[in-house]
XYZ file of C-alpha atoms in Angstrom:
773
model
C 18.268 -14.634 -5.786
C 17.482 -18.131 -4.651
C 18.436 -21.080 -6.865
C 15.130 -22.456 -8.246
C 16.576 -25.984 -8.113
C 17.613 -25.654 -4.472
C 17.207 -28.731 -2.277
C 17.368 -28.301 1.485
C 17.014 -25.434 3.896
C 17.104 -21.666 3.589
C 19.189 -19.257 5.666
C 18.769 -15.483 5.887
C 21.849 -13.664 7.206
C 21.306 -10.293 8.887
C 22.699 -7.158 7.297
C 24.381 -5.872 10.435
C 27.129 -4.250 8.362
C 24.571 -2.199 6.411
C 22.939 -0.986 9.608
C 26.305 -0.068 11.063
C 27.183 1.908 7.933
C 23.958 3.910 7.937
C 24.213 4.451 11.692
C 27.705 5.830 11.114
C 26.353 8.381 8.630
C 23.663 9.377 11.132
C 26.285 9.627 13.860
C 28.387 11.951 11.683
C 25.287 14.133 11.318
C 24.920 14.159 15.112
C 28.453 15.350 15.594
C 28.017 18.108 13.028
C 24.643 19.155 14.411
C 26.082 19.494 17.886
C 28.467 22.218 16.740
C 26.274 23.812 14.076
C 22.848 24.723 15.424
C 22.341 28.180 13.882
C 18.564 27.704 13.813
C 16.265 27.650 16.792
C 14.403 24.387 17.371
C 11.280 26.478 17.850
C 11.472 28.291 14.521
C 8.299 27.742 12.541
C 8.405 27.171 8.817
C 5.665 29.172 7.193
C 6.004 28.494 3.483
C 4.369 25.532 1.831
C 7.469 24.124 0.175
C 10.261 25.108 2.545
C 12.106 22.384 4.457
C 11.454 22.232 8.175
C 14.923 22.427 9.719
C 13.626 22.047 13.239
C 13.592 18.659 14.915
C 10.479 17.066 13.490
C 9.315 15.219 16.555
C 9.479 18.246 18.882
C 8.618 21.388 16.970
C 5.133 21.380 15.503
C 5.443 22.488 11.912
C 3.246 25.574 11.391
C 3.458 25.579 7.597
C 0.296 25.707 5.536
C -1.764 22.594 4.931
C -0.275 20.232 2.362
C -1.453 19.874 -1.230
C -1.025 16.943 -3.648
C 2.204 16.991 -5.649
C 0.677 16.069 -9.028
C -0.076 18.804 -11.585
C -3.240 16.836 -12.449
C -4.761 18.542 -9.419
C -5.475 21.862 -11.084
C -6.750 23.519 -7.912
C -5.611 23.598 -4.275
C -6.863 20.731 -2.146
C -9.545 22.903 -0.536
C -10.982 23.579 -4.026
C -10.706 19.986 -5.321
C -14.172 18.374 -5.430
C -13.038 14.934 -4.292
C -11.931 13.191 -1.101
C -8.132 13.442 -1.049
C -5.969 12.823 2.025
C -2.385 14.082 2.125
C -0.253 12.398 4.800
C 2.792 14.645 5.330
C 6.327 13.705 6.363
C 5.615 15.106 9.826
C 3.032 12.407 10.545
C 5.172 9.684 8.971
C 8.070 10.580 11.275
C 6.099 11.112 14.476
C 4.169 7.840 14.185
C 7.445 5.916 13.586
C 5.903 4.437 10.437
C 8.086 2.056 8.442
C 5.638 0.551 5.938
C 2.738 1.494 3.710
C 0.364 -0.238 6.132
C 1.715 1.907 9.001
C 1.148 5.110 7.027
C -2.335 4.259 5.815
C -3.470 3.373 9.331
C -3.712 7.121 9.872
C -6.309 7.461 7.084
C -9.700 5.881 7.944
C -11.597 3.883 5.356
C -8.514 1.945 4.211
C -7.941 -1.696 5.148
C -5.494 -4.362 3.967
C -6.365 -7.717 2.442
C -4.666 -11.043 3.090
C -2.382 -12.617 0.494
C -4.372 -15.622 -0.653
C -6.759 -16.806 -3.365
C -4.279 -16.126 -6.162
C -3.309 -12.762 -4.664
C 0.325 -12.153 -3.722
C 1.735 -11.859 -0.228
C 2.354 -8.107 -0.545
C 0.798 -4.693 0.113
C -2.924 -5.116 -0.695
C -4.807 -1.964 0.357
C -8.594 -1.775 0.045
C -10.101 1.705 -0.395
C -13.841 2.098 0.111
C -14.315 -1.638 -0.239
C -12.335 -2.139 -3.443
C -8.921 -3.822 -3.770
C -6.446 -1.146 -4.838
C -3.053 -2.861 -4.853
C -2.695 -2.165 -8.576
C -3.457 1.521 -7.982
C -0.224 2.509 -6.245
C 1.840 5.235 -7.919
C 5.298 6.672 -7.279
C 5.511 10.354 -8.233
C 2.473 9.963 -10.463
C 3.655 6.879 -12.396
C 2.035 3.490 -11.737
C 4.175 1.206 -9.557
C 2.893 -2.239 -10.523
C 3.814 -5.664 -9.217
C 3.297 -7.219 -5.796
C 5.602 -5.423 -3.367
C 6.256 -4.732 0.311
C 7.048 -1.009 0.319
C 9.238 1.159 2.559
C 8.903 4.841 3.472
C 12.483 6.069 4.019
C 12.474 8.094 0.778
C 8.976 9.588 1.012
C 8.068 13.268 1.305
C 4.342 12.590 1.658
C 1.607 10.123 0.722
C -1.515 11.159 -1.182
C -4.687 9.054 -1.100
C -7.480 9.680 -3.603
C -10.737 8.021 -2.540
C -13.408 6.982 -4.998
C -13.196 6.091 -8.712
C -10.322 8.033 -10.244
C -9.503 6.554 -13.646
C -9.505 10.108 -14.996
C -6.339 10.607 -12.929
C -4.571 7.274 -13.249
C -6.204 5.143 -15.916
C -7.360 1.593 -15.241
C -8.335 1.078 -11.646
C -10.486 -0.798 -9.194
C -12.893 2.025 -8.478
C -11.902 2.397 -4.837
C -9.207 4.995 -5.309
C -5.430 5.299 -5.590
C -2.298 5.971 -3.549
C 0.569 8.179 -4.724
C 3.956 8.033 -2.988
C 5.754 11.369 -3.359
C 9.545 10.940 -3.221
C 12.175 13.192 -1.692
C 14.045 15.340 -4.225
C 17.099 17.652 -4.146
C 16.589 21.115 -2.603
C 18.373 24.411 -3.111
C 19.931 24.511 0.365
C 22.198 22.084 2.218
C 21.068 20.016 5.186
C 21.667 16.657 6.826
C 19.297 14.501 8.821
C 19.774 11.165 10.457
C 18.092 8.817 12.868
C 19.056 5.714 14.800
C 16.300 3.733 16.483
C 16.391 0.731 18.796
C 13.504 -1.098 20.366
C 12.041 -4.229 21.800
C 11.810 -7.362 19.666
C 15.344 -6.849 18.306
C 14.283 -3.687 16.452
C 17.091 -1.620 14.898
C 16.618 1.090 12.272
C 19.051 3.649 10.860
C 18.316 6.268 8.199
C 20.213 9.178 6.697
C 18.967 12.045 4.520
C 21.784 14.190 3.074
C 21.169 17.151 0.745
C 24.034 19.249 -0.615
C 23.671 22.309 -2.835
C 26.770 22.383 -5.051
C 25.818 25.886 -6.193
C 22.648 27.914 -6.788
C 21.692 25.637 -9.658
C 22.818 22.108 -8.771
C 22.017 19.933 -5.764
C 22.363 16.276 -4.846
C 20.458 14.243 -2.272
C 21.082 10.819 -0.777
C 18.730 8.779 1.405
C 19.873 5.589 3.105
C 18.125 2.884 5.126
C 19.070 -0.246 7.039
C 16.694 -1.991 9.431
C 15.960 -5.348 10.995
C 13.843 -6.802 13.767
C 11.223 -9.293 14.863
C 7.442 -8.943 14.705
C 6.071 -8.243 18.198
C 3.752 -10.938 19.465
C 4.726 -13.485 16.799
C 7.189 -16.356 17.068
C 10.050 -16.621 14.558
C 8.764 -13.792 12.308
C 11.593 -11.407 11.444
C 12.534 -8.872 8.761
C 15.683 -7.357 7.282
C 15.678 -4.458 4.762
C 18.111 -1.994 3.291
C 17.760 0.741 0.709
C 19.510 3.599 -1.062
C 18.037 6.520 -3.032
C 20.393 9.043 -4.687
C 19.085 11.950 -6.787
C 20.513 14.896 -8.737
C 18.848 18.165 -9.781
C 20.290 20.646 -12.292
C 18.768 24.027 -13.001
C 17.095 24.735 -9.671
C 17.313 28.480 -10.304
C 16.497 28.405 -14.034
C 13.665 27.894 -16.444
C 14.670 24.305 -17.170
C 15.220 21.776 -14.387
C 16.583 18.281 -14.916
C 16.170 15.670 -12.184
C 17.620 12.161 -12.192
C 16.884 9.728 -9.375
C 17.370 6.086 -8.507
C 15.709 3.997 -5.803
C 16.798 0.563 -4.611
C 15.234 -1.513 -1.833
C 15.869 -5.110 -0.789
C 13.945 -7.030 1.818
C 14.343 -10.457 3.385
C 11.665 -11.474 5.831
C 9.767 -14.400 7.276
C 6.379 -14.647 5.564
C 3.514 -15.120 7.981
C 0.050 -16.502 7.214
C -1.122 -16.206 10.797
C -3.468 -18.687 12.460
C -6.055 -21.169 11.097
C -9.814 -20.722 10.846
C -12.557 -22.962 12.208
C -12.418 -25.069 9.047
C -9.355 -26.845 10.488
C -11.121 -28.793 13.225
C -14.540 -29.845 14.457
C -14.095 -27.877 17.669
C -16.948 -25.509 18.692
C -17.039 -22.369 16.582
C -15.773 -19.088 17.960
C -17.948 -16.071 17.192
C -15.606 -14.855 14.461
C -14.800 -18.288 13.050
C -11.079 -17.880 13.842
C -9.625 -20.862 15.659
C -9.040 -20.220 19.362
C -5.268 -20.691 19.466
C -2.446 -18.718 21.022
C -2.075 -15.657 18.795
C 1.719 -16.070 18.938
C 1.467 -19.465 17.226
C 3.531 -19.703 14.052
C 2.723 -22.596 11.711
C 5.544 -22.101 9.233
C 8.899 -23.841 8.971
C 11.648 -21.375 9.872
C 14.256 -23.344 7.931
C 12.224 -23.341 4.680
C 9.864 -20.371 4.499
C 11.194 -17.092 3.149
C 10.182 -13.931 1.315
C 12.678 -11.898 -0.681
C 11.619 -8.652 -2.299
C 13.542 -6.206 -4.443
C 12.650 -2.920 -6.123
C 14.627 -0.687 -8.496
C 13.259 2.572 -9.916
C 15.226 4.889 -12.221
C 13.552 8.179 -13.174
C 14.597 11.062 -15.417
C 12.488 14.232 -15.532
C 12.739 17.557 -17.359
C 10.571 20.480 -16.279
C 10.697 23.522 -18.575
C 9.008 26.831 -17.803
C 7.790 28.207 -21.119
C 6.588 31.433 -19.533
C 5.247 32.601 -16.175
C 1.993 30.688 -16.659
C 2.981 27.598 -18.649
C 5.191 24.580 -17.900
C 6.124 21.496 -19.911
C 7.253 18.341 -18.106
C 8.631 15.063 -19.445
C 9.148 12.028 -17.200
C 10.747 8.743 -18.263
C 10.937 5.799 -15.880
C 12.311 2.287 -15.831
C 11.444 0.073 -12.882
C 11.597 -3.551 -11.912
C 10.534 -5.447 -8.826
C 10.675 -9.002 -7.523
C 8.437 -10.775 -5.033
C 9.805 -14.247 -4.301
C 8.490 -16.448 -1.478
C 7.514 -19.777 0.005
C 5.007 -19.463 2.851
C 3.147 -21.983 4.980
C -0.629 -21.638 4.824
C -2.064 -23.143 8.034
C -5.460 -23.717 6.488
C -4.449 -25.179 3.130
C -2.961 -28.581 3.994
C -6.271 -30.346 4.344
C -8.533 -30.741 7.352
C -6.908 -31.344 10.717
C -7.176 -34.849 12.154
C -7.573 -36.006 15.739
C -4.842 -38.624 16.092
C -3.294 -40.096 19.255
C -5.308 -37.791 21.478
C -4.286 -34.503 19.760
C -5.237 -32.389 16.742
C -2.658 -32.563 13.952
C -2.518 -30.655 10.680
C -0.466 -31.056 7.518
C 1.220 -27.850 6.485
C 0.199 -26.451 3.117
C 2.360 -24.036 1.125
C 1.830 -21.053 -1.143
C 4.662 -19.993 -3.432
C 5.390 -17.254 -5.930
C 8.200 -15.963 -8.124
C 6.950 -12.689 -9.562
C 9.302 -10.246 -11.317
C 7.730 -7.178 -12.911
C 9.374 -4.733 -15.319
C 7.899 -1.393 -16.392
C 8.904 1.326 -18.859
C 6.803 4.481 -18.818
C 6.886 7.978 -20.327
C 4.585 10.848 -19.378
C 4.451 14.196 -21.181
C 2.579 16.906 -19.343
C 1.661 20.537 -20.155
C 0.176 22.542 -17.301
C -0.435 26.162 -16.461
C -2.959 28.993 -16.225
C -4.510 30.945 -19.087
C -7.485 33.243 -19.578
C -9.870 32.255 -22.351
C -13.150 34.002 -23.211
C -12.806 36.029 -20.049
C -12.515 32.963 -17.774
C -9.414 31.809 -15.939
C -8.429 28.205 -16.655
C -5.971 26.160 -14.573
C -5.270 23.177 -16.772
C -3.157 20.108 -17.310
C -3.031 17.991 -20.482
C -0.819 15.017 -21.119
C 0.166 11.828 -22.909
C 1.082 8.610 -21.093
C 2.799 5.575 -22.632
C 3.731 2.464 -20.670
C 4.710 -1.174 -21.042
C 4.557 -3.625 -18.155
C 5.883 -7.178 -18.258
C 4.802 -9.502 -15.475
C 6.076 -13.057 -14.916
C 4.437 -15.387 -12.426
C 5.672 -18.839 -11.434
C 5.252 -21.253 -8.543
C 7.674 -23.571 -6.743
C 7.388 -27.240 -5.948
C 7.919 -27.946 -2.237
C 8.183 -31.723 -2.037
C 9.078 -32.905 1.449
C 11.657 -35.713 1.642
C 12.340 -35.371 5.347
C 10.481 -33.233 7.844
C 8.230 -33.366 10.865
C 6.651 -36.736 10.262
C 2.896 -37.051 10.462
C 1.863 -39.396 13.288
C 0.755 -42.953 12.715
C -2.920 -42.923 11.831
C -2.817 -39.577 10.021
C -4.414 -40.107 6.603
C -2.879 -38.426 3.544
C -4.416 -38.581 0.076
C -2.409 -40.285 -2.653
C -2.432 -37.114 -4.749
C -0.907 -35.200 -1.858
C 1.774 -37.827 -1.413
C 2.745 -37.418 -5.068
C 2.858 -33.634 -5.102
C 3.861 -32.534 -1.606
C 5.385 -35.515 0.179
C 4.260 -37.372 3.264
C 5.929 -35.482 6.096
C 5.586 -31.957 7.457
C 2.855 -32.184 10.102
C 2.487 -30.117 13.244
C 0.139 -29.829 16.203
C -2.791 -27.462 15.663
C -2.688 -26.042 19.198
C 1.083 -26.177 19.692
C 2.875 -25.810 16.343
C 6.650 -26.151 16.258
C 8.346 -23.614 13.980
C 11.711 -25.237 14.692
C 10.800 -28.429 12.830
C 13.538 -29.542 10.466
C 12.732 -29.696 6.788
C 14.524 -31.101 3.762
C 12.990 -31.392 0.355
C 12.975 -30.637 -3.332
C 12.315 -27.077 -4.494
C 11.968 -26.431 -8.213
C 10.553 -23.402 -9.971
C 7.915 -24.023 -12.607
C 7.873 -22.292 -15.999
C 6.435 -18.827 -15.621
C 3.210 -17.426 -16.982
C 3.844 -14.167 -18.810
C 1.753 -11.078 -19.343
C 2.660 -7.900 -21.237
C 0.379 -4.900 -20.824
C 0.634 -1.754 -22.927
C -1.134 1.536 -22.241
C -1.551 4.591 -24.450
C -3.546 7.381 -22.853
C -4.495 11.016 -23.406
C -5.823 13.087 -20.528
C -6.852 16.611 -19.683
C -7.952 18.523 -16.574
C -9.305 22.026 -16.194
C -10.498 24.149 -13.303
C -12.561 27.057 -14.627
C -13.171 30.079 -12.392
C -16.509 31.860 -12.672
C -15.646 34.886 -10.547
C -14.376 34.404 -7.004
C -17.144 32.082 -5.797
C -17.753 29.336 -8.369
C -15.344 26.786 -9.864
C -15.990 24.049 -12.408
C -13.578 21.102 -12.213
C -13.342 18.847 -15.275
C -11.282 15.765 -16.046
C -11.187 13.427 -19.052
C -8.947 10.490 -19.946
C -9.026 8.028 -22.847
C -7.056 4.771 -22.553
C -6.066 2.168 -25.071
C -5.063 -0.897 -23.050
C -3.643 -4.112 -24.496
C -2.860 -7.323 -22.647
C -1.097 -10.300 -24.191
C 0.400 -13.310 -22.523
C 0.652 -17.012 -21.892
C -0.969 -18.933 -19.029
C 0.811 -22.002 -17.682
C -0.661 -25.169 -16.145
C 1.664 -27.779 -14.619
C 1.612 -31.191 -12.963
C 4.328 -32.501 -10.692
C 5.528 -35.641 -8.955
C 8.177 -35.849 -6.255
C 8.972 -32.168 -6.699
C 9.596 -32.436 -10.431
C 7.309 -30.815 -12.989
C 6.278 -33.623 -15.321
C 4.143 -31.733 -17.816
C 3.510 -28.139 -18.779
C 0.607 -26.729 -20.800
C 0.816 -23.273 -22.359
C -2.334 -21.335 -23.257
C -1.928 -18.041 -25.115
C -4.360 -15.207 -24.451
C -4.754 -11.625 -25.539
C -7.189 -8.756 -25.421
C -7.447 -5.050 -26.070
C -9.820 -2.456 -24.706
C -10.502 1.226 -25.225
C -12.278 3.142 -22.479
C -12.925 6.745 -21.535
C -13.375 8.040 -18.000
C -14.235 11.445 -16.690
C -14.987 13.477 -13.636
C -16.917 16.665 -13.139
C -17.272 18.752 -10.019
C -18.942 22.025 -9.145
C -17.437 24.066 -6.306
C -18.950 27.008 -4.427
C -16.657 29.038 -2.163
C -18.427 30.789 0.742
C -15.030 32.184 1.792
C -11.566 32.118 0.192
C -10.555 29.290 2.536
C -13.639 27.065 2.255
C -15.707 25.240 -0.341
C -18.897 23.268 -0.881
C -18.932 20.798 -3.750
C -20.733 18.064 -5.656
C -18.930 15.713 -8.026
C -19.262 12.640 -10.228
C -16.419 10.351 -11.330
C -15.891 7.028 -13.089
C -13.380 4.197 -13.343
C -12.764 1.225 -15.648
C -11.183 -2.101 -14.695
C -10.264 -4.310 -17.644
C -9.780 -8.067 -17.077
C -6.327 -9.576 -16.948
C -4.602 -6.582 -15.332
C -1.284 -6.957 -13.530
C -1.059 -9.293 -10.559
C -1.843 -7.742 -7.256
C -5.364 -6.474 -7.783
C -8.658 -8.298 -7.432
C -9.143 -8.783 -11.177
C -6.970 -11.648 -12.327
C -9.415 -12.828 -14.995
C -7.953 -13.635 -18.376
C -9.439 -12.400 -21.631
C -11.531 -15.549 -22.041
C -13.475 -17.736 -19.646
C -15.383 -20.987 -19.390
C -18.870 -21.912 -20.547
C -20.377 -19.297 -22.828
C -17.342 -17.058 -22.218
C -14.874 -19.467 -23.827
C -14.739 -17.403 -26.997
C -15.913 -14.038 -25.678
C -13.667 -11.214 -24.519
C -14.782 -9.725 -21.220
C -15.522 -6.026 -21.050
C -14.086 -3.713 -18.384
C -15.971 -3.383 -15.135
C -17.433 0.095 -14.659
C -17.415 2.097 -11.436
C -19.059 5.409 -10.685
C -19.268 7.655 -7.664
C -21.425 10.536 -6.534
C -19.976 12.732 -3.818
C -21.031 15.874 -1.974
C -18.816 17.549 0.554
C -17.341 20.553 2.277
C -13.757 21.627 2.956
C -12.233 24.457 4.961
C -8.758 25.696 5.798
C -8.891 27.544 9.104
C -6.509 29.185 11.574
C -4.556 30.989 8.837
C -4.522 27.878 6.636
C -2.782 25.711 9.249
C -5.729 23.340 9.842
C -7.671 21.529 7.096
C -11.172 20.170 7.704
C -13.197 18.045 5.279
C -16.473 16.137 5.204
C -18.096 14.142 2.405
C -21.083 11.943 1.611
C -20.441 9.372 -1.116
C -22.047 6.526 -3.040
C -19.867 4.242 -5.154
C -21.104 1.460 -7.435
C -19.112 -1.141 -9.368
C -20.923 -2.878 -12.216
C -20.329 -5.316 -15.068
C -18.599 -7.889 -12.853
C -18.551 -11.394 -14.317
C -20.879 -13.724 -12.390
C -22.516 -17.090 -13.050
C -26.256 -16.602 -13.604
C -27.127 -20.303 -13.986
C -25.339 -23.644 -14.059
C -23.862 -23.127 -17.544
C -24.094 -19.387 -18.245
C -21.939 -16.431 -17.268
C -22.776 -12.763 -17.694
C -21.258 -9.453 -16.695
C -24.119 -8.316 -14.490
C -22.557 -8.428 -11.024
C -22.834 -5.253 -8.944
C -21.590 -3.938 -5.601
C -22.362 -0.693 -3.802
C -20.812 1.318 -0.984
C -22.526 4.289 0.646
C -20.911 6.321 3.352
C -19.725 9.415 5.123
C -16.208 10.642 5.818
C -14.721 13.343 8.015
C -11.053 14.401 8.042
C -8.826 16.775 9.984
C -5.174 17.664 9.384
C -2.903 20.360 10.780
C -2.594 22.589 13.818
C -5.364 23.611 16.200
C -2.849 25.864 17.978
C 0.862 26.453 17.336
C 1.514 23.754 19.973
C -1.273 21.299 19.228
C -1.245 19.134 16.090
C -3.976 16.693 14.980
C -4.388 14.276 12.095
C -7.059 11.696 11.330
C -10.740 11.224 10.704
C -13.777 8.950 10.699
C -15.323 6.881 7.897
C -18.686 5.116 7.801
C -19.279 2.591 5.001
C -22.490 0.675 4.317
C -21.528 -1.902 1.687
C -23.539 -4.523 -0.169
C -23.204 -7.135 -2.867
C -26.213 -6.037 -4.910
C -26.053 -8.919 -7.373
C -23.794 -11.942 -7.187
C -23.675 -15.510 -8.464
C -26.950 -17.347 -9.078
C -26.491 -19.476 -5.936
C -27.239 -16.292 -3.988
C -25.022 -17.306 -1.054
C -23.525 -13.843 -0.654
C -26.117 -11.589 -2.267
C -27.006 -8.755 0.089
C -23.927 -9.337 2.266
C -21.416 -6.603 3.110
C -18.201 -6.490 1.109
C -14.960 -8.074 2.249
C -12.448 -5.866 4.039
C -15.058 -3.111 4.385
C -15.783 -2.279 8.040
C -18.759 -0.049 8.761
C -16.843 2.180 11.153
C -13.190 3.204 11.167
C -11.551 5.935 13.243
C -7.969 7.187 13.003
C -6.488 9.941 15.133
C -2.966 11.022 15.971
C -2.187 14.119 18.008
C 0.815 15.780 19.646
C 1.042 18.656 22.097
C 4.151 20.641 22.955
C 4.013 20.708 26.750
C 7.167 22.776 27.182
C 9.824 24.209 24.900
C 11.638 20.868 24.964
C 8.971 18.235 25.629
C 6.114 17.047 23.414
C 3.580 14.335 24.225
C 0.927 12.646 22.145
C -0.355 9.437 20.680
C -2.831 7.728 18.420
C -6.185 5.993 18.755
C -7.471 3.699 16.004
C -10.743 1.794 15.797
C -12.035 -0.610 13.163
C -15.384 -2.377 13.477
C -15.723 -6.018 12.479
C -14.720 -6.777 8.912
C -15.676 -9.884 6.960
C -12.906 -11.858 5.282
C -12.406 -12.159 1.552
C -10.099 -11.213 -1.279
C -11.882 -10.333 -4.466
C -13.516 -6.989 -3.797
C -16.890 -8.766 -3.535
C -18.997 -9.986 -0.611
C -17.208 -11.045 2.537
C -17.648 -13.892 4.970
C -18.998 -16.494 2.563
C -21.042 -19.371 3.897
C -18.810 -19.568 6.977
C -19.259 -15.866 7.865
C -15.630 -15.488 8.944
C -14.737 -12.010 10.171
C -12.022 -10.039 11.956
C -13.528 -8.752 15.222
C -13.707 -5.052 16.030
C -10.784 -3.541 17.910
C -9.319 -0.396 19.423
C -5.594 0.229 19.220
C -3.649 2.942 21.053
C -0.154 4.286 20.408
C 1.919 6.611 22.621
C 4.438 9.295 21.630
C 6.909 11.447 23.563
C 9.933 13.507 22.568
C 12.612 15.561 24.264
C 14.756 18.228 22.604
C 18.218 17.408 23.916
C 19.693 20.443 22.151
C 19.154 22.455 18.992
C 18.883 19.959 16.187
C 19.005 16.860 18.397
C 16.074 15.065 20.020
C 15.012 11.748 21.458
C 11.685 10.280 20.373
C 9.851 7.444 22.135
C 7.043 5.535 20.425
C 5.066 2.736 22.048
C 3.078 0.986 19.367
C -0.061 -0.898 20.419
C 0.271 0.423 23.952
C -2.221 -1.963 25.560
C -0.890 -4.992 23.650
C -4.283 -5.516 21.997
C -4.409 -8.970 20.403
C -6.515 -8.135 17.372
C -6.817 -9.631 13.886
C -5.494 -7.308 11.198
C -7.124 -9.200 8.280
C -8.471 -12.577 7.220
C -9.063 -14.089 3.809
C -12.157 -15.814 5.156
C -11.143 -19.234 3.819
C -7.857 -20.450 5.271
C -6.190 -18.107 7.754
C -6.322 -14.925 9.829
C -3.368 -12.610 10.454
C -2.822 -11.354 14.028
C -1.584 -7.764 14.255
C 1.779 -7.008 15.888
C 1.764 -6.772 19.671
C 3.187 -4.016 21.864
C 6.565 -2.564 20.898
C 8.663 0.273 22.319
C 11.004 2.213 20.005
C 13.514 4.869 21.083
C 14.890 7.012 18.234
C 17.686 9.570 18.200
C 16.986 12.218 15.524
C 19.540 14.749 14.350
C 19.233 17.652 11.913
C 21.313 20.600 10.864
């Protein structure tokens, strides 16, 4: 980890040795696969939980449609009265996804917010208009803290849309994301891949599973990758990871599983390009400054982002009888998000000096370690009571999360000097130094920088959760199901806020303000399902969510337990969300293709807003109405499809008394979004396909409220196309070609609406060698 008292420049060595090591493991798998090959590459896997031994990018997996991994889903997906998208490993592999953003692109209605306004530079998904970064789970346990996640150890990704605090506890009301990890299997196999591409892309992974006997198996997943961001100058990344796991009792009534996950990343943070607020030049339609989208405003020798994640999990699953199971999960995890990033819109207004526009670079910094201990006890099964069949799950959840948050000083002693005539405020001179300017329309990322970097004392927050929950699906004959869910949470938050002042890079004074709060809230869901056929359903449902103030960094609610004005001595209450949904689902073609459609209306209430010059009240409200359609699976044994369409009509129903944003659409909430990925097996050895993705214009913003603000900044609508092709070289060996952003569309992925907009990556070609046996 970086020395907080470091003075000077930062270097980030590549992990070429790690990549070579993982590539060697994959190469060993290739050699073994070449002589093994007992299975046909065309063999279809027909059971829901069997491993597909065929080469994933060539053979279209004909297994049944996927279901969520959590026992909280007490009915199959087709009988669950809620919008749930399961993104299987097949789609993750074929799309050449490497990040959470890549995966969620395939699910419409999900966008990503920019890291700004107190929010970390990390994964910040928005689901149905609500920031959901704090609603990410790994194998059903909350994975808090600002992180940039990888996918090398994932079996599938499950997205629940709409308020779901009955499932996961505190939440934003938009929904949640569960990352389902790979685990040891009862048979032995090895898989590996080595990918190379444009923009210095290299990626090597290995997935090794060995059954020691009928009862014990071990599994090891490895990753090493590095590259540059297509279409951006000087923006690179470097990651490596390892995930071993052990299972004992695979053939018995009691199974013990121990797993560990470690990921480290080192990348160039990128805050994109400035907005119109930087100059007095004529406004573009979107309000994003008309500069070369490759322009990088950071300082390559100073800016950095280091992330680290460690997750250790121990689980016991005991089968009491044929219809009843008891499961205990204990987890310890810690993560670190550590960065200094240049914000092109935060250094003050640009100035026209010596015939050119100049800007002073601003910086955003964060040192944010998070540590979590959690235990979940879960009893699930099926029983008949009063003549009705119940599929149920009841449990107890205990957790403790500790979150530290500190900033760095970045005082410039020597850098790219601002030109004569450039005016800098005295307060800026004292806190940030006088140098470090660059041209607005031709920034130089190679500028030298030397300065003083010190880390401030950290604010601290400890959150404790005690929760009881229960779910039940009651069958009334073969046609009618009643789905019920209830969860009661006791949530406590206690910490210390820190305010600092600095001069010449040294923190001269520190003020500590203690805060604390505790809340108890109950959430529920109820859904009625009618089944016209065994493979279809019609449903209506209602669900709720609660969002207490002061929750862990990374979500839109960073309020402390007290406020200003009349809130100085008043504890805020949780915001309440509710959703009504009506939909239909069907599994067709022998359960190989899943179709879904839903109408929904989600409201979030009790948000703190200012109702006059001196008074605050929790009367803010937002609303999202919409329609969603989804498709997943096989139309024919050779033709696979995945994707959908989402329409969202969002509105800030009641905001601050100034009324600037009242009636506006929500930030990061486009009206229309389309995602589709399809492959077709042209011959026994060749498969072709690709993806098409559309997002209509989306206003900038960060807080889960109205977007655009007075400046009406937005990311313009775009279409993006990806291409896919694969060739089965031999049994168990194939080549896969992905061309991401085929037409090199220069679109804006997100904007915070205040300072900057983030261009999406440009075109990139990736060739991957996959081996399995």
